[in-house]
Amino acid sequence: MTHVILSGSNYIEKETDLFLKRNKITAWIRPNGGLDFGAWQFLLHARVIERADHVLLANDSVYGPFCSLDRFLHRRVGLHYPAWGMVASRVGGGHLQSWFMLLSRAVLETGPVRRVFALPFADMTRDEIIRHGELGLSAAIKKAGFPLHAAWSDLDAPHPRLLPATNPMHARWRSLVTSGQVPFIKRELLRDNPFALPGLRHWARALPPGTLFDPRWVTEQARTAHTALTGASHHRVQAPATAPRHQMERPQPNIKARMLYRAVNAADMAAGMAADRLARVWPTKVMHGA
């Protein structure tokens, strides 16, 4: 069963309602507070997952997927990995990035995890939600005795003190997309590019061949959001309800952080180009792992 939370909405538009009904998705309307953890907390309190063996928690901070998710959400993933995410990162402390996590009932029912979802997220700032929600949830999962697994992870990176941690969804976005290892891209990266990474204007060129994702959807979504905020011609457009201002504030990275991310991004891009050249020279050997 799939549930979608429309935080801050007063009604469901006809086109959205038809899509939800066609795909047998249950929609919930709630005030917009607590960001993603506030929304998930709302569903947990509504007791809609009591019969679920596994629960996939996801938010709208990414575009995608750029390929089928079947290989990521195969039954054996849930059986072997009680706590699995698309990305595990060392930034801020080892954790699963909260925008895509698959958790088993056994994990969700542990005391440490239940205490995390009992926190007052609606009263927290964005940084507090990240600290107590995203980072705190992974800490609680480990405290309950479950390891963290992910499609991409640097938790076991060699020489961590020599290699500063970066968010791979920014610094390594190109290789994650082209390889299909993480078939998503962060909306913040395309919208704000906080680390001033080069080449994002042509991000769609990194999409895998045969993808069903149309890059024009990103442009149209950005245009729609801008129209809703500014109004258009003689039509009154209701601005989308956003989270409280104290939960929307984002600190800007300093010059040192930007230089680090640009360096990692450049190395990642160079490695990808080298792999492409190698595949063209020895395609058969590369395919068979020779």
mmCIF file of C-alpha atoms in Angstrom:
data_model
loop_
_atom_site.group_PDB
_atom_site.id
_atom_site.type_symbol
_atom_site.label_atom_id
_atom_site.label_comp_id
_atom_site.label_asym_id
_atom_site.label_seq_id
_atom_site.Cartn_x
_atom_site.Cartn_y
_atom_site.Cartn_z
ATOM 1 C CA MET A 1 0.000 0.000 0.000
ATOM 2 C CA THR A 2 1.331 3.447 -0.960
ATOM 3 C CA HIS A 3 0.580 6.574 1.057
ATOM 4 C CA VAL A 4 1.377 10.140 -0.031
ATOM 5 C CA ILE A 5 1.297 13.077 2.360
ATOM 6 C CA LEU A 6 0.373 16.442 0.843
ATOM 7 C CA SER A 7 1.762 18.684 3.552
ATOM 8 C CA GLY A 8 0.326 22.182 3.624
ATOM 9 C CA SER A 9 -2.375 21.492 1.020
ATOM 10 C CA ASN A 10 -5.980 22.478 1.568
ATOM 11 C CA TYR A 11 -7.327 20.354 -1.269
ATOM 12 C CA ILE A 12 -6.248 17.820 -3.894
ATOM 13 C CA GLU A 13 -6.279 19.025 -7.503
ATOM 14 C CA LYS A 14 -8.388 17.005 -9.927
ATOM 15 C CA GLU A 15 -5.435 15.788 -12.006
ATOM 16 C CA THR A 16 -3.561 14.705 -8.875
ATOM 17 C CA ASP A 17 -6.655 12.998 -7.493
ATOM 18 C CA LEU A 18 -7.130 11.009 -10.712
ATOM 19 C CA PHE A 19 -3.479 9.913 -10.655
ATOM 20 C CA LEU A 20 -3.735 8.802 -7.043
ATOM 21 C CA LYS A 21 -6.921 6.820 -7.642
ATOM 22 C CA ARG A 22 -5.585 5.256 -10.835
ATOM 23 C CA ASN A 23 -2.507 4.008 -8.989
ATOM 24 C CA LYS A 24 -4.378 3.076 -5.774
ATOM 25 C CA ILE A 25 -2.433 5.593 -3.685
ATOM 26 C CA THR A 26 -3.904 6.912 -0.437
ATOM 27 C CA ALA A 27 -3.463 10.652 0.048
ATOM 28 C CA TRP A 28 -3.303 12.480 3.369
ATOM 29 C CA ILE A 29 -3.596 16.231 3.943
ATOM 30 C CA ARG A 30 -1.859 17.752 6.943
ATOM 31 C CA PRO A 31 -0.331 21.067 8.115
ATOM 32 C CA ASN A 32 3.212 21.564 6.868
ATOM 33 C CA GLY A 33 5.446 21.271 9.912
ATOM 34 C CA GLY A 34 8.364 19.056 10.819
ATOM 35 C CA LEU A 35 9.460 18.511 7.215
ATOM 36 C CA ASP A 36 9.758 14.863 6.130
ATOM 37 C CA PHE A 37 10.073 13.490 9.661
ATOM 38 C CA GLY A 38 6.934 15.337 10.710
ATOM 39 C CA ALA A 39 5.067 13.757 7.793
ATOM 40 C CA TRP A 40 6.314 10.232 8.514
ATOM 41 C CA GLN A 41 5.519 10.716 12.187
ATOM 42 C CA PHE A 42 1.971 11.622 11.170
ATOM 43 C CA LEU A 43 1.561 8.353 9.256
ATOM 44 C CA LEU A 44 3.076 6.268 12.035
ATOM 45 C CA HIS A 45 0.626 7.793 14.505
ATOM 46 C CA ALA A 46 -2.202 7.053 12.043
ATOM 47 C CA ARG A 47 -1.255 3.365 12.389
ATOM 48 C CA VAL A 48 -1.378 2.691 8.649
ATOM 49 C CA ILE A 49 1.700 0.463 8.547
ATOM 50 C CA GLU A 50 0.900 -2.019 11.286
ATOM 51 C CA ARG A 51 0.632 -4.924 8.843
ATOM 52 C CA ALA A 52 3.633 -3.959 6.717
ATOM 53 C CA ASP A 53 6.751 -6.110 6.881
ATOM 54 C CA HIS A 54 8.795 -3.228 5.465
ATOM 55 C CA VAL A 55 8.194 0.494 5.068
ATOM 56 C CA LEU A 56 9.783 2.682 2.398
ATOM 57 C CA LEU A 57 10.194 6.286 3.574
ATOM 58 C CA ALA A 58 10.795 8.815 0.799
ATOM 59 C CA ASN A 59 10.448 12.548 0.297
ATOM 60 C CA ASP A 60 10.276 14.955 -2.633
ATOM 61 C CA SER A 61 13.787 16.401 -2.344
ATOM 62 C CA VAL A 62 14.944 14.507 -5.442
ATOM 63 C CA TYR A 63 14.028 14.127 -9.118
ATOM 64 C CA GLY A 64 13.769 10.624 -10.513
ATOM 65 C CA PRO A 65 13.989 7.709 -10.643
ATOM 66 C CA PHE A 66 15.831 7.546 -13.955
ATOM 67 C CA CYS A 67 15.433 3.766 -14.202
ATOM 68 C CA SER A 68 13.277 1.007 -12.766
ATOM 69 C CA LEU A 69 13.554 0.544 -8.998
ATOM 70 C CA ASP A 70 12.906 -3.211 -9.209
ATOM 71 C CA ARG A 71 16.535 -4.132 -8.592
ATOM 72 C CA PHE A 72 16.667 -1.839 -5.556
ATOM 73 C CA LEU A 73 13.410 -2.951 -3.984
ATOM 74 C CA HIS A 74 13.614 -6.655 -4.731
ATOM 75 C CA ARG A 75 12.272 -8.852 -1.948
ATOM 76 C CA ARG A 76 15.728 -10.112 -1.017
ATOM 77 C CA VAL A 77 16.875 -6.556 -0.249
ATOM 78 C CA GLY A 78 14.330 -6.333 2.541
ATOM 79 C CA LEU A 79 15.080 -9.842 3.766
ATOM 80 C CA HIS A 80 18.826 -9.308 4.029
ATOM 81 C CA TYR A 81 18.954 -5.626 4.988
ATOM 82 C CA PRO A 82 16.530 -4.514 7.764
ATOM 83 C CA ALA A 83 17.803 -0.934 7.443
ATOM 84 C CA TRP A 84 18.624 -0.003 3.859
ATOM 85 C CA GLY A 85 18.868 3.305 2.048
ATOM 86 C CA MET A 86 19.805 4.660 -1.331
ATOM 87 C CA VAL A 87 22.803 6.567 0.129
ATOM 88 C CA ALA A 88 24.824 6.172 3.323
ATOM 89 C CA SER A 89 27.094 9.108 4.089
ATOM 90 C CA ARG A 90 29.769 10.056 6.621
ATOM 91 C CA VAL A 91 28.748 13.732 6.608
ATOM 92 C CA GLY A 92 27.708 14.647 10.143
ATOM 93 C CA GLY A 93 28.329 11.071 11.288
ATOM 94 C CA GLY A 94 27.572 7.778 9.555
ATOM 95 C CA HIS A 95 23.896 7.735 8.534
ATOM 96 C CA LEU A 96 21.372 6.795 5.877
ATOM 97 C CA GLN A 97 20.208 9.827 3.933
ATOM 98 C CA SER A 98 16.564 10.128 4.842
ATOM 99 C CA TRP A 99 15.121 10.877 1.397
ATOM 100 C CA PHE A 100 14.927 7.138 0.556
ATOM 101 C CA MET A 101 15.027 4.501 3.318
ATOM 102 C CA LEU A 102 13.610 0.980 3.534
ATOM 103 C CA LEU A 103 13.073 -0.117 7.142
ATOM 104 C CA SER A 104 11.746 -3.424 8.412
ATOM 105 C CA ARG A 105 9.014 -3.760 11.008
ATOM 106 C CA ALA A 106 11.637 -5.142 13.404
ATOM 107 C CA VAL A 107 13.624 -1.906 13.098
ATOM 108 C CA LEU A 108 10.601 0.376 13.443
ATOM 109 C CA GLU A 109 9.401 -1.419 16.567
ATOM 110 C CA THR A 110 12.637 -1.039 18.524
ATOM 111 C CA GLY A 111 12.664 1.330 21.479
ATOM 112 C CA PRO A 112 15.398 3.668 20.166
ATOM 113 C CA VAL A 113 13.656 4.127 16.804
ATOM 114 C CA ARG A 114 10.235 4.641 18.360
ATOM 115 C CA ARG A 115 11.721 7.351 20.590
ATOM 116 C CA VAL A 116 13.045 9.183 17.525
ATOM 117 C CA PHE A 117 9.606 9.260 15.910
ATOM 118 C CA ALA A 118 8.105 10.558 19.155
ATOM 119 C CA LEU A 119 10.170 13.772 19.000
ATOM 120 C CA PRO A 120 8.426 17.167 18.475
ATOM 121 C CA PHE A 121 9.646 17.735 14.903
ATOM 122 C CA ALA A 122 7.037 20.419 14.222
ATOM 123 C CA ASP A 123 8.746 22.640 16.826
ATOM 124 C CA MET A 124 12.287 22.079 15.532
ATOM 125 C CA THR A 125 14.432 24.097 13.141
ATOM 126 C CA ARG A 126 15.692 22.477 9.961
ATOM 127 C CA ASP A 127 19.121 21.832 11.509
ATOM 128 C CA GLU A 128 17.501 20.264 14.572
ATOM 129 C CA ILE A 129 15.400 17.957 12.383
ATOM 130 C CA ILE A 130 18.527 16.841 10.545
ATOM 131 C CA ARG A 131 20.422 16.302 13.799
ATOM 132 C CA HIS A 132 17.683 14.550 15.779
ATOM 133 C CA GLY A 133 15.767 13.048 12.848
ATOM 134 C CA GLU A 134 18.086 12.035 10.016
ATOM 135 C CA LEU A 135 21.272 11.556 12.035
ATOM 136 C CA GLY A 136 19.408 10.496 15.167
ATOM 137 C CA LEU A 137 17.435 7.808 13.343
ATOM 138 C CA SER A 138 20.559 6.100 12.027
ATOM 139 C CA ALA A 139 22.156 6.314 15.471
ATOM 140 C CA ALA A 140 19.021 4.732 16.953
ATOM 141 C CA ILE A 141 19.041 1.957 14.339
ATOM 142 C CA LYS A 142 22.649 1.105 15.174
ATOM 143 C CA LYS A 143 21.938 1.301 18.892
ATOM 144 C CA ALA A 144 19.135 -1.238 18.368
ATOM 145 C CA GLY A 145 21.695 -3.616 16.842
ATOM 146 C CA PHE A 146 21.009 -3.207 13.125
ATOM 147 C CA PRO A 147 23.759 -2.296 10.619
ATOM 148 C CA LEU A 148 23.247 0.316 7.914
ATOM 149 C CA HIS A 149 23.288 -0.768 4.254
ATOM 150 C CA ALA A 150 22.919 1.321 1.105
ATOM 151 C CA ALA A 151 23.175 1.264 -2.680
ATOM 152 C CA TRP A 152 26.069 3.746 -2.321
ATOM 153 C CA SER A 153 28.076 4.121 0.872
ATOM 154 C CA ASP A 154 31.321 5.654 2.069
ATOM 155 C CA LEU A 155 30.916 4.475 5.660
ATOM 156 C CA ASP A 156 33.840 2.094 5.214
ATOM 157 C CA ALA A 157 35.979 4.491 3.199
ATOM 158 C CA PRO A 158 39.739 3.976 3.757
ATOM 159 C CA HIS A 159 41.647 6.702 5.590
ATOM 160 C CA PRO A 160 38.554 8.742 6.559
ATOM 161 C CA ARG A 161 40.683 11.364 8.311
ATOM 162 C CA LEU A 162 42.617 12.017 5.099
ATOM 163 C CA LEU A 163 39.513 12.119 2.909
ATOM 164 C CA PRO A 164 36.992 14.660 4.242
ATOM 165 C CA ALA A 165 33.379 13.552 3.902
ATOM 166 C CA THR A 166 31.191 15.166 1.251
ATOM 167 C CA ASN A 167 27.573 14.647 0.301
ATOM 168 C CA PRO A 168 27.762 12.356 -2.754
ATOM 169 C CA MET A 169 24.418 13.607 -4.046
ATOM 170 C CA HIS A 170 26.219 16.885 -4.712
ATOM 171 C CA ALA A 171 29.918 16.121 -5.105
ATOM 172 C CA ARG A 172 29.468 12.839 -7.026
ATOM 173 C CA TRP A 173 26.108 13.418 -8.676
ATOM 174 C CA ARG A 174 27.360 12.710 -12.204
ATOM 175 C CA SER A 175 28.808 9.241 -11.555
ATOM 176 C CA LEU A 176 25.804 8.227 -9.439
ATOM 177 C CA VAL A 177 23.416 9.150 -12.258
ATOM 178 C CA THR A 178 25.421 7.799 -15.208
ATOM 179 C CA SER A 179 26.184 4.506 -13.484
ATOM 180 C CA GLY A 180 22.596 4.016 -12.346
ATOM 181 C CA GLN A 181 23.915 3.274 -8.865
ATOM 182 C CA VAL A 182 21.679 6.034 -7.475
ATOM 183 C CA PRO A 183 19.076 6.958 -10.128
ATOM 184 C CA PHE A 184 18.071 10.274 -8.580
ATOM 185 C CA ILE A 185 19.356 13.841 -8.480
ATOM 186 C CA LYS A 186 18.765 16.371 -5.706
ATOM 187 C CA ARG A 187 16.377 19.214 -6.438
ATOM 188 C CA GLU A 188 18.521 21.535 -4.332
ATOM 189 C CA LEU A 189 21.522 20.789 -6.538
ATOM 190 C CA LEU A 190 19.728 21.822 -9.728
ATOM 191 C CA ARG A 191 17.835 24.709 -8.141
ATOM 192 C CA ASP A 192 20.542 26.335 -5.990
ATOM 193 C CA ASN A 193 23.859 24.598 -6.778
ATOM 194 C CA PRO A 194 25.103 25.657 -3.309
ATOM 195 C CA PHE A 195 28.690 24.520 -3.943
ATOM 196 C CA ALA A 196 28.908 26.240 -7.359
ATOM 197 C CA LEU A 197 29.724 23.000 -9.188
ATOM 198 C CA PRO A 198 30.398 23.341 -12.926
ATOM 199 C CA GLY A 199 28.485 21.596 -15.697
ATOM 200 C CA LEU A 200 25.052 21.438 -14.095
ATOM 201 C CA ARG A 201 23.443 23.309 -16.966
ATOM 202 C CA HIS A 202 23.823 20.139 -19.026
ATOM 203 C CA TRP A 203 22.935 17.675 -16.264
ATOM 204 C CA ALA A 204 20.429 15.853 -18.478
ATOM 205 C CA ARG A 205 23.259 14.573 -20.687
ATOM 206 C CA ALA A 206 24.248 12.297 -17.806
ATOM 207 C CA LEU A 207 20.921 10.459 -17.860
ATOM 208 C CA PRO A 208 21.212 6.775 -18.809
ATOM 209 C CA PRO A 209 20.122 5.762 -22.337
ATOM 210 C CA GLY A 210 16.508 4.704 -22.585
ATOM 211 C CA THR A 211 15.398 6.535 -19.444
ATOM 212 C CA LEU A 212 11.685 7.264 -19.222
ATOM 213 C CA PHE A 213 12.368 10.422 -17.222
ATOM 214 C CA ASP A 214 11.841 13.545 -19.311
ATOM 215 C CA PRO A 215 14.231 16.375 -18.273
ATOM 216 C CA ARG A 216 11.578 18.871 -19.359
ATOM 217 C CA TRP A 217 9.599 17.878 -16.272
ATOM 218 C CA VAL A 218 12.259 19.608 -14.165
ATOM 219 C CA THR A 219 11.981 22.819 -16.175
ATOM 220 C CA GLU A 220 8.180 22.727 -16.082
ATOM 221 C CA GLN A 221 8.126 22.097 -12.333
ATOM 222 C CA ALA A 222 10.461 25.038 -11.723
ATOM 223 C CA ARG A 223 8.313 27.276 -13.947
ATOM 224 C CA THR A 224 5.124 26.184 -12.179
ATOM 225 C CA ALA A 225 6.639 26.870 -8.759
ATOM 226 C CA HIS A 226 7.768 30.323 -9.883
ATOM 227 C CA THR A 227 4.309 31.127 -11.298
ATOM 228 C CA ALA A 228 2.615 30.007 -8.099
ATOM 229 C CA LEU A 229 4.836 32.267 -6.020
ATOM 230 C CA THR A 230 4.635 35.367 -8.242
ATOM 231 C CA GLY A 231 1.188 35.081 -9.834
ATOM 232 C CA ALA A 232 0.551 35.017 -13.581
ATOM 233 C CA SER A 233 -1.191 37.624 -15.789
ATOM 234 C CA HIS A 234 -4.772 38.146 -14.545
ATOM 235 C CA HIS A 235 -5.198 34.808 -12.823
ATOM 236 C CA ARG A 236 -5.026 34.400 -9.074
ATOM 237 C CA VAL A 237 -2.779 31.479 -8.187
ATOM 238 C CA GLN A 238 -2.585 30.151 -4.655
ATOM 239 C CA ALA A 239 1.033 30.013 -3.525
ATOM 240 C CA PRO A 240 2.102 26.606 -2.293
ATOM 241 C CA ALA A 241 2.088 26.282 1.474
ATOM 242 C CA THR A 242 5.642 25.978 2.685
ATOM 243 C CA ALA A 243 7.081 24.804 5.949
ATOM 244 C CA PRO A 244 7.514 27.362 8.733
ATOM 245 C CA ARG A 245 10.293 29.810 7.943
ATOM 246 C CA HIS A 246 12.572 28.520 10.719
ATOM 247 C CA GLN A 247 12.443 25.091 9.031
ATOM 248 C CA MET A 248 13.309 26.453 5.563
ATOM 249 C CA GLU A 249 16.502 28.323 6.440
ATOM 250 C CA ARG A 250 19.604 26.743 4.934
ATOM 251 C CA PRO A 251 23.147 27.767 5.876
ATOM 252 C CA GLN A 252 25.308 28.725 2.937
ATOM 253 C CA PRO A 253 28.573 26.768 2.453
ATOM 254 C CA ASN A 254 31.778 28.730 2.936
ATOM 255 C CA ILE A 255 34.578 29.027 0.392
ATOM 256 C CA LYS A 256 36.523 26.128 1.920
ATOM 257 C CA ALA A 257 33.547 23.796 1.562
ATOM 258 C CA ARG A 258 32.975 24.915 -2.020
ATOM 259 C CA MET A 259 36.615 24.250 -2.918
ATOM 260 C CA LEU A 260 36.436 20.760 -1.372
ATOM 261 C CA TYR A 261 33.247 19.858 -3.233
ATOM 262 C CA ARG A 262 34.571 21.206 -6.519
ATOM 263 C CA ALA A 263 37.757 19.142 -6.111
ATOM 264 C CA VAL A 264 35.836 15.934 -5.361
ATOM 265 C CA ASN A 265 33.454 16.684 -8.219
ATOM 266 C CA ALA A 266 36.350 17.199 -10.648
ATOM 267 C CA ALA A 267 38.005 13.933 -9.568
ATOM 268 C CA ASP A 268 34.696 12.099 -9.894
ATOM 269 C CA MET A 269 34.159 13.501 -13.374
ATOM 270 C CA ALA A 270 37.706 12.558 -14.444
ATOM 271 C CA ALA A 271 37.254 9.009 -13.168
ATOM 272 C CA GLY A 272 33.997 8.714 -15.083
ATOM 273 C CA MET A 273 35.580 9.928 -18.311
ATOM 274 C CA ALA A 274 38.447 7.462 -17.873
ATOM 275 C CA ALA A 275 35.983 4.616 -17.343
ATOM 276 C CA ASP A 276 34.092 5.613 -20.501
ATOM 277 C CA ARG A 277 37.294 5.604 -22.562
ATOM 278 C CA LEU A 278 38.259 2.210 -21.149
ATOM 279 C CA ALA A 279 34.837 0.793 -21.990
ATOM 280 C CA ARG A 280 35.181 1.996 -25.590
ATOM 281 C CA VAL A 281 38.638 0.481 -25.963
ATOM 282 C CA TRP A 282 37.920 -2.878 -24.283
ATOM 283 C CA PRO A 283 34.128 -3.166 -24.179
ATOM 284 C CA THR A 284 34.028 -6.970 -23.926
ATOM 285 C CA LYS A 285 36.575 -7.221 -21.132
ATOM 286 C CA VAL A 286 34.884 -4.470 -19.145
ATOM 287 C CA MET A 287 31.463 -6.089 -19.522
ATOM 288 C CA HIS A 288 32.704 -9.435 -18.289
ATOM 289 C CA GLY A 289 34.829 -8.020 -15.514
ATOM 290 C CA ALA A 290 38.107 -9.242 -17.026
#
